XYZ file of C-alpha atoms in Angstrom:
122
model
C 0.026 12.436 14.699
C -1.456 10.671 11.699
C -2.681 7.144 12.348
C -3.256 4.611 9.570
C -5.379 1.466 9.751
C -5.249 -1.193 7.028
C -7.996 -3.678 6.247
C -9.073 -6.048 3.486
C -6.480 -8.778 3.816
C -7.403 -12.419 3.937
C -7.192 -15.766 2.188
C -7.611 -15.885 -1.575
C -7.022 -18.587 -4.170
C -4.433 -18.141 -6.929
C -5.786 -15.857 -9.635
C -8.212 -14.209 -7.242
C -8.554 -10.598 -6.136
C -8.510 -8.512 -2.974
C -8.857 -4.801 -2.293
C -6.875 -3.399 0.608
C -7.961 -0.173 2.300
C -6.006 2.241 4.470
C -7.953 4.801 6.510
C -6.229 7.829 8.010
C -7.158 9.469 11.297
C -7.297 12.859 9.578
C -7.212 14.408 6.127
C -4.003 13.427 4.362
C -4.188 15.413 1.147
C -0.673 16.729 1.781
C 0.871 13.291 1.889
C 2.276 10.762 -0.499
C 0.812 7.369 0.347
C 2.360 3.990 -0.318
C 1.783 0.282 0.004
C 4.579 -2.056 1.076
C 4.819 -5.771 1.747
C 7.029 -8.083 3.736
C 6.987 -11.860 3.387
C 8.376 -14.110 6.142
C 12.168 -13.974 6.151
C 12.237 -11.275 3.460
C 12.951 -7.552 3.411
C 10.076 -5.109 3.150
C 9.561 -3.921 -0.415
C 7.709 -1.084 -2.085
C 4.566 -2.208 -3.895
C 3.035 1.087 -5.049
C 2.844 4.789 -4.198
C 0.558 7.702 -5.052
C 1.044 11.463 -4.843
C -2.038 13.024 -3.254
C -1.684 16.312 -5.101
C -1.548 15.186 -8.722
C -2.398 11.467 -8.377
C 0.917 10.430 -9.921
C 1.509 6.733 -9.224
C 4.196 4.108 -9.497
C 3.946 0.347 -9.190
C 6.678 -2.222 -8.653
C 7.607 -4.228 -11.739
C 6.489 -7.400 -9.996
C 2.897 -6.118 -9.643
C 2.513 -3.770 -12.611
C -0.582 -4.639 -14.595
C -2.055 -6.598 -11.682
C -2.155 -4.152 -8.740
C -3.528 -0.602 -8.789
C -3.186 2.089 -6.117
C -5.918 4.742 -5.810
C -7.269 7.223 -3.258
C -10.699 8.657 -2.573
C -11.812 12.266 -3.019
C -12.006 13.110 0.688
C -8.279 12.315 1.057
C -8.763 9.966 3.990
C -8.469 6.563 2.318
C -6.029 4.849 -0.029
C -6.698 1.537 -1.761
C -4.681 -1.238 -3.313
C -6.663 -3.295 -5.804
C -4.906 -6.631 -6.226
C -5.883 -8.834 -9.167
C -4.422 -12.074 -10.493
C -2.819 -12.902 -7.167
C -0.219 -15.648 -7.222
C 1.793 -17.572 -4.597
C 4.591 -14.976 -4.820
C 2.281 -12.250 -3.479
C 1.393 -13.438 0.041
C 2.853 -11.318 2.831
C 1.902 -8.669 5.340
C 0.931 -5.488 3.507
C 1.566 -2.103 5.107
C 0.220 1.359 4.356
C 2.449 4.383 4.931
C 2.246 8.170 4.589
C 4.951 10.775 4.107
C 5.420 14.407 3.148
C 7.955 13.483 0.453
C 7.778 11.382 -2.683
C 11.375 10.225 -2.347
C 10.752 9.000 1.194
C 7.789 6.985 -0.016
C 9.870 5.321 -2.734
C 12.694 4.645 -0.296
C 10.452 3.154 2.381
C 11.253 5.959 4.845
C 7.741 7.223 5.517
C 6.915 9.045 8.741
C 3.683 7.185 9.463
C 2.946 3.467 9.205
C -0.041 1.220 9.730
C 0.086 -2.101 11.555
C -0.282 -4.248 8.440
C -2.824 -6.672 7.057
C -2.111 -10.291 6.097
C -2.632 -11.555 2.565
C -2.493 -15.311 1.993
C -2.681 -16.899 -1.457
C -3.492 -20.603 -1.352
C -5.723 -23.162 -3.020
């Protein structure tokens, strides 16, 4: 099965930037990849998703213009560039992979990483 490992989380001051990475255990060119986040006491929400075939992307309204999802050419890594971070952004961020775009948008992916913590504080 596909395994996903996230990295790049950490502590950043308000207005700062982080880049999250998600590395797959095998080529994932056939998958839609997504980033999700879950703050303490809150439901997990979709942050962004990318179609591996045509690079079509979506971003949540709350992060549009600040966060950008991309993938590399070898189809093994997906990134989330996070700029202008604010106190509403801290949470655990998860990477996920699925065969279907609609499952990515709905948070029903087949494969999930363990998450990486993002903390925004001065």
